[in-house]
Short mmCIF file of C-alpha atoms and ligand atoms in Angstrom, two decimals:
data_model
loop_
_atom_site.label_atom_id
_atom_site.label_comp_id
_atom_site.label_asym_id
_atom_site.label_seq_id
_atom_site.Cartn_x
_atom_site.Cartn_y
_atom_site.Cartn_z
CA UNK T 135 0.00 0.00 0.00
CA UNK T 136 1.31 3.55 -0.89
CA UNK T 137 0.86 7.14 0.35
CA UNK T 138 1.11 9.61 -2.38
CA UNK T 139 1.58 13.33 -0.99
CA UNK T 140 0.44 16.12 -3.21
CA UNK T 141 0.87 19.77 -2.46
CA UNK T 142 -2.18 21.05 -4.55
CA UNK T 143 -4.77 19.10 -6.77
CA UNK T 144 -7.82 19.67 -8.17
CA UNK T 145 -9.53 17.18 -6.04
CA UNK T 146 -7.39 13.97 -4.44
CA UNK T 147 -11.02 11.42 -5.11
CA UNK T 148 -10.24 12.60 -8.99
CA UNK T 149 -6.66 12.19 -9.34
CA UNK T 150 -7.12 8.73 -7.53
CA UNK T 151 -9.73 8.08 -10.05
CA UNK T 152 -8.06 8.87 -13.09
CA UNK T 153 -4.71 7.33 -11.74
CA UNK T 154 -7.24 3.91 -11.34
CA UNK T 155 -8.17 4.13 -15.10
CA UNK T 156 -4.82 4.57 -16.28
CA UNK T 157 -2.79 1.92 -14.28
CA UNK T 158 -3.14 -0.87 -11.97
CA UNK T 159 -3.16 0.80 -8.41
CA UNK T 160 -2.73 -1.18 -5.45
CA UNK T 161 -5.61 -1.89 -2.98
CA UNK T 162 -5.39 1.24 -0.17
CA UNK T 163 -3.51 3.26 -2.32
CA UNK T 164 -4.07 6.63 -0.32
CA UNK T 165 -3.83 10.24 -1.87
CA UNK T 166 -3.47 13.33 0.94
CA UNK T 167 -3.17 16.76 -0.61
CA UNK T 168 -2.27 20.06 1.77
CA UNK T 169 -4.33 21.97 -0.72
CA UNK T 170 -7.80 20.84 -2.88
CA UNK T 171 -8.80 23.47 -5.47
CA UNK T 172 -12.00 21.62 -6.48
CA UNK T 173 -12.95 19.75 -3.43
CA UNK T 174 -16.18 18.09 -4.46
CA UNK T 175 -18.54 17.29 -1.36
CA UNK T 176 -22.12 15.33 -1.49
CA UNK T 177 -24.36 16.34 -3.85
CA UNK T 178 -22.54 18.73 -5.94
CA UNK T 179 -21.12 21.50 -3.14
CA UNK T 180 -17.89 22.22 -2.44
CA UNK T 181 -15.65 21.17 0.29
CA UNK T 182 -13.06 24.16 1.31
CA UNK T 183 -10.55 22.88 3.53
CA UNK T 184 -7.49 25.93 4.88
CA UNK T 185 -4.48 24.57 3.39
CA UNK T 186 -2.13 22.29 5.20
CA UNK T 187 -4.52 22.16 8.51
CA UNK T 188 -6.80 19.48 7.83
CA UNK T 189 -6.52 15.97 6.47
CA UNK T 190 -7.69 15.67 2.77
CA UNK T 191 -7.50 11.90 1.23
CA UNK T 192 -8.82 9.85 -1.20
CA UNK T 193 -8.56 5.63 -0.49
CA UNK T 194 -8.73 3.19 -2.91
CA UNK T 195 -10.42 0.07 -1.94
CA UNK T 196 -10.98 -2.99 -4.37
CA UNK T 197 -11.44 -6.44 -3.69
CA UNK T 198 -13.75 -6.02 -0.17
CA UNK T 199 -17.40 -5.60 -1.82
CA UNK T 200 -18.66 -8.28 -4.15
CA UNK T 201 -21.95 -6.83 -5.13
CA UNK T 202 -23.73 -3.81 -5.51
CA UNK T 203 -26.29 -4.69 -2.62
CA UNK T 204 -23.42 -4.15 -0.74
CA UNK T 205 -22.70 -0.79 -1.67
CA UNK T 206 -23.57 1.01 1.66
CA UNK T 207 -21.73 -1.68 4.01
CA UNK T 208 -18.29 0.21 2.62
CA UNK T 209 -20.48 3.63 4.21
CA UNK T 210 -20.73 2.31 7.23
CA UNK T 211 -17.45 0.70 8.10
CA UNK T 212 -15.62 3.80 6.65
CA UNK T 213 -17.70 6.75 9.13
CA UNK T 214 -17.71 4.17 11.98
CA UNK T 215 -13.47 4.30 11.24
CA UNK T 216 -13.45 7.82 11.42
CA UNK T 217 -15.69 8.03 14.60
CA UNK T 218 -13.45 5.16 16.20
CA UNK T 219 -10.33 7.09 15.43
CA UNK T 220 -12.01 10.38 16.92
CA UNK T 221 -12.92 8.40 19.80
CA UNK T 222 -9.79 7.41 20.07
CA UNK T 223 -8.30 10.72 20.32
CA UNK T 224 -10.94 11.80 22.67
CA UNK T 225 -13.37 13.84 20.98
CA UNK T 226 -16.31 14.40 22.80
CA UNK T 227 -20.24 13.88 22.02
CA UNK T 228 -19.92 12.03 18.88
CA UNK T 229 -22.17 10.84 16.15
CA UNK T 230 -22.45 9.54 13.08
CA UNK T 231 -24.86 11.40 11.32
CA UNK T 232 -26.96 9.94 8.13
CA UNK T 233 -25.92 9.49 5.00
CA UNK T 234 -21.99 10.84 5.50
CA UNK T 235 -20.53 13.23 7.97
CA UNK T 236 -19.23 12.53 11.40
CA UNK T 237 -20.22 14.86 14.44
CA UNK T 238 -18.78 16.36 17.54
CA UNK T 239 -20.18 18.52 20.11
CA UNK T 240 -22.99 18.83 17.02
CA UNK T 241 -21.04 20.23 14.72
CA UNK T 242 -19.83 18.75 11.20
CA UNK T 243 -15.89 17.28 11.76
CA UNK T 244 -15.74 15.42 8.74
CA UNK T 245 -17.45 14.22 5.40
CA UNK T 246 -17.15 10.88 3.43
CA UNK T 247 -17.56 10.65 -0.58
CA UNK T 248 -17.36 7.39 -1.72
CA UNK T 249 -17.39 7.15 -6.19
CA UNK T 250 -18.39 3.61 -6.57
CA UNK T 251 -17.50 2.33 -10.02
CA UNK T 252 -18.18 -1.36 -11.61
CA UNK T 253 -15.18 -2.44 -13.80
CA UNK T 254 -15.22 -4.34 -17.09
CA UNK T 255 -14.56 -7.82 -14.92
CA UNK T 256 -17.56 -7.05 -12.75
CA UNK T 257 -15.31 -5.99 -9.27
CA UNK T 258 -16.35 -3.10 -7.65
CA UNK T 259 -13.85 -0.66 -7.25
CA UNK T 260 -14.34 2.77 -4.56
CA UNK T 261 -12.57 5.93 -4.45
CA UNK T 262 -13.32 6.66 -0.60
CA UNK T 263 -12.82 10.82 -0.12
CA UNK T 264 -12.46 11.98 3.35
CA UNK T 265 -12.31 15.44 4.73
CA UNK T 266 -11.50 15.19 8.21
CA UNK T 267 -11.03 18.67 9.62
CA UNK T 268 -8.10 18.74 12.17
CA UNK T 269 -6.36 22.00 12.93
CA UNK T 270 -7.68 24.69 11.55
CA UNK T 271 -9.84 27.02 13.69
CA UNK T 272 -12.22 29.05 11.87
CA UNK T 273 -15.18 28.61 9.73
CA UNK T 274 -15.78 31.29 8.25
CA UNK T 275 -19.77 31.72 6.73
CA UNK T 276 -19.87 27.50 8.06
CA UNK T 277 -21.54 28.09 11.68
CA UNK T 278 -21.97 24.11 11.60
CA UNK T 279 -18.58 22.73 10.93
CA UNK T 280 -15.72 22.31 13.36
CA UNK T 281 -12.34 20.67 13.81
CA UNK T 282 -10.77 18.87 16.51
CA UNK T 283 -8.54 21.45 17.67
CA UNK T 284 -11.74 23.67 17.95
CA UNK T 285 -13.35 20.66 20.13
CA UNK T 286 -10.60 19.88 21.95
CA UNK T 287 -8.34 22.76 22.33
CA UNK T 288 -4.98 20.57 20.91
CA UNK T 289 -3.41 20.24 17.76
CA UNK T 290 -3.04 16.84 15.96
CA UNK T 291 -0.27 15.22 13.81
CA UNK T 292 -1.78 14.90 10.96
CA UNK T 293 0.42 12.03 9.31
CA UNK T 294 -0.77 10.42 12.41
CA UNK T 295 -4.27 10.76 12.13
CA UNK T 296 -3.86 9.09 8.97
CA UNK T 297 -2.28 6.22 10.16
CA UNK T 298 -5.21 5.64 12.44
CA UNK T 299 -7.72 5.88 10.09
CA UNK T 300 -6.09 3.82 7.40
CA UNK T 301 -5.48 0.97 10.31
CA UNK T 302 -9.43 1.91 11.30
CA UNK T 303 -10.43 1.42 7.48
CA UNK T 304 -8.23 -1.86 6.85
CA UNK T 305 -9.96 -3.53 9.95
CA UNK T 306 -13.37 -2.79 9.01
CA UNK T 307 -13.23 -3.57 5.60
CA UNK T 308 -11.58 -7.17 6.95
CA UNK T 309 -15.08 -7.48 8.54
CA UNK T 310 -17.37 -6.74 5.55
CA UNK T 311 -14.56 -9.54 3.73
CA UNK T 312 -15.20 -11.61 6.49
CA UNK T 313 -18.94 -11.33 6.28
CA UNK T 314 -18.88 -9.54 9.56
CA UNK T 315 -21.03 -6.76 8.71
CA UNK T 316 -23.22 -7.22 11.73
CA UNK T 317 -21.09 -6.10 14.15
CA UNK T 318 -20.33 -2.69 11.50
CA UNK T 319 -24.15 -2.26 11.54
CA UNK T 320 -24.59 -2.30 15.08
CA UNK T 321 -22.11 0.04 16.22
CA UNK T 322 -23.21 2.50 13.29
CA UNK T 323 -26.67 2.43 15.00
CA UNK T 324 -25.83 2.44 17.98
CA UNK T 325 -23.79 5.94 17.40
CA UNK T 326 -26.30 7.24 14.67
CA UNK T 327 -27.29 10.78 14.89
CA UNK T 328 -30.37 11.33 17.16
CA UNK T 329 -31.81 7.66 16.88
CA UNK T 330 -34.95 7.36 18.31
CA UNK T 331 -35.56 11.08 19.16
CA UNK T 332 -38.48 13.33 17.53
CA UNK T 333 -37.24 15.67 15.05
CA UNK T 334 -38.53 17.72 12.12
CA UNK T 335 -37.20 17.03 8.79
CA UNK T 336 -38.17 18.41 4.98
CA UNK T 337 -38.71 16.26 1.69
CA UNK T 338 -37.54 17.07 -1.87
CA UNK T 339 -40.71 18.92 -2.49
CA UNK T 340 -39.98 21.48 0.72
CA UNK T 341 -42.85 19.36 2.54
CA UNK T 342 -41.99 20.03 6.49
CA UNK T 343 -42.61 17.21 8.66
CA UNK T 344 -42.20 15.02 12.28
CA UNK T 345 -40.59 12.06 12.38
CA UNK T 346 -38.69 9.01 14.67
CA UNK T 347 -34.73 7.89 12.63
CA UNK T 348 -35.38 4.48 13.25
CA UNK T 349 -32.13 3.45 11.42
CA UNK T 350 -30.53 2.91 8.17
CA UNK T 351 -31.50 -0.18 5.86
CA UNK T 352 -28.87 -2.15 4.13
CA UNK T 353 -29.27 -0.54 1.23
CA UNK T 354 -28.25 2.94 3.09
CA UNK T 355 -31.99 4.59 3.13
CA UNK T 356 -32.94 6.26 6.38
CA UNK T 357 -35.94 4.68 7.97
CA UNK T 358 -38.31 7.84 9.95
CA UNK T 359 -41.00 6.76 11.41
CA UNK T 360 -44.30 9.03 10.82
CA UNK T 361 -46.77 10.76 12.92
CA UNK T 362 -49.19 7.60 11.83
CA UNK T 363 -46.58 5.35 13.24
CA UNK T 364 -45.98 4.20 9.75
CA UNK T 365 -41.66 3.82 8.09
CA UNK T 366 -40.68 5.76 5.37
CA UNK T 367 -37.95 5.34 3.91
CA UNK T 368 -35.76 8.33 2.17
CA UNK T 369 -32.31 8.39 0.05
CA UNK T 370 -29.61 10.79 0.30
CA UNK T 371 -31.59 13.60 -2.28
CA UNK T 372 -35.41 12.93 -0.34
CA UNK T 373 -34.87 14.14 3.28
CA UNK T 374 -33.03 16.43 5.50
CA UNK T 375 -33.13 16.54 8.86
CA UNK T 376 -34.14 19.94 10.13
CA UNK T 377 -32.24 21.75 13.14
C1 LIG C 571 -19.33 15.94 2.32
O1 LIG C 571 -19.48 15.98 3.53
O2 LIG C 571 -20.08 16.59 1.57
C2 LIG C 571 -18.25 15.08 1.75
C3 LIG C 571 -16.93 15.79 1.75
C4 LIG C 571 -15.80 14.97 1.16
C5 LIG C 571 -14.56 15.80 0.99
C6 LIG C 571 -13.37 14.97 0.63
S1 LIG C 571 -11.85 15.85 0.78
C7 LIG C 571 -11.01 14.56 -0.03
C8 LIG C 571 -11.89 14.06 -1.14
N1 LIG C 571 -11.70 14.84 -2.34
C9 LIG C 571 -12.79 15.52 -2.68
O3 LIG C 571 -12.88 16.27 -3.69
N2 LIG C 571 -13.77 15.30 -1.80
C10 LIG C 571 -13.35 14.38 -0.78
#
């Protein structure tokens, strides 16, 4: 497995990618910039990161999920490795919150994008983005983001943040090999963003509404259980939750 450091890049998951279709890369093949001038978050926004204070990487991972109905288990082990490794360094009041980013104290620390693609064998191969926000201090215009040296009030190596995580990320990935996932599942519920507490939430169409998380299917859809005590389920582009 290699680490390649970049100074500046467009954005690390697309070098990674296009390195992929261009050459055989090895499985774990990380790429950590200082600097992303086109980091890409979920659904189309950006993802501004002050240069050389936070960790910016893109993993490669291959070889772990063997069908698309797995697609989400990769989801869950990679935000319950970054919560493990915040844990770890004792962040407080964590959560993983639905579909992607990783809380502290309420606040946003990091954000996953995963680009699944299917080669021409069939294997599934996933560019896994994290931005993990470590040292830097303000957010300016983001009232909900944070770092960990805001949370804690330390500064972090970040070579050996990365360490962790890739360690984290090897391990849980050995489980969903392993046809572990269970275990994944449970402690991603068990740390999932305001489980089982009332909360309002909006649709696509702007439609307000109450609603229970129950939890997240296999398939990665939130399950919210209505005022009629009836599930819905919502994807990533139906629902947000309102705070
Ligand atoms: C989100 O919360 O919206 C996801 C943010 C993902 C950001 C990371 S930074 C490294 C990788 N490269 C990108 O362009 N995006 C991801």
């Amino acid at each position: 497995m290699s680490v390649i450091k970049l100074s500046a890049i467009d954005s690390t998951n697309d070098y990674l990618k296009e390195l992929s279709r261009n050459q055989i890369v090895e499985n774990f093949t990380t790429v950590v910039a200082n600097k992303q001038t086109k980091g890409r978050g979920q659904m189309g926004a950006a993802w501004v990161s002050e240069e050389g204070k936070n960790l910016i990487t893109s993993i490669l991972i291959k070889d772990v999920l063997q069908d698309v109905d797995e697609i989400f288990h990769l989801n869950v082990a990679v935000a319950l490795s970054i919560f493990e490794v915040l844990k770890a360094n004792d962040l407080p009041n964590l959560a993983i919150k639905w579909p992607n980013d990783i809380m502290s104290e309420q606040k946003k620390i990091a954000g996953i994008l995963i680009e699944n693609s299917i080669k021409s064998d069939g294997k599934i191969e996933s560019v896994v983005g994290i931005g993990l926000n470590v040292n830097q201090k303000s957010f300016e215009n983001l009232p909900k983001a944070s770092s960990m040296a805001v949370v804690t009030n330390s500064e972090f190596d970040l070579d050996e943040i990365l360490n962790q995580l890739i360690f984290q990320i090897k391990k849980n990935c050995s489980y969903i090999l392993t046809r572990q996932t269970d275990r994944l599942w449970q402690d991603y519920h068990c740390n999932l963003y305001k489980i089982n507490v009332p909360l309002a939430f909006e649709d696509a169409n702007q439609h307000k509404f109450m609603g229970i998380i129950q939890g997240v299917s296999t398939n990665g859809l939130l399950e919210i259980k209505l005022e009629d005590d009836s599930i819905k389920s919502f994807g990533i582009k139906e629902v947000q939750i309102l705070l």
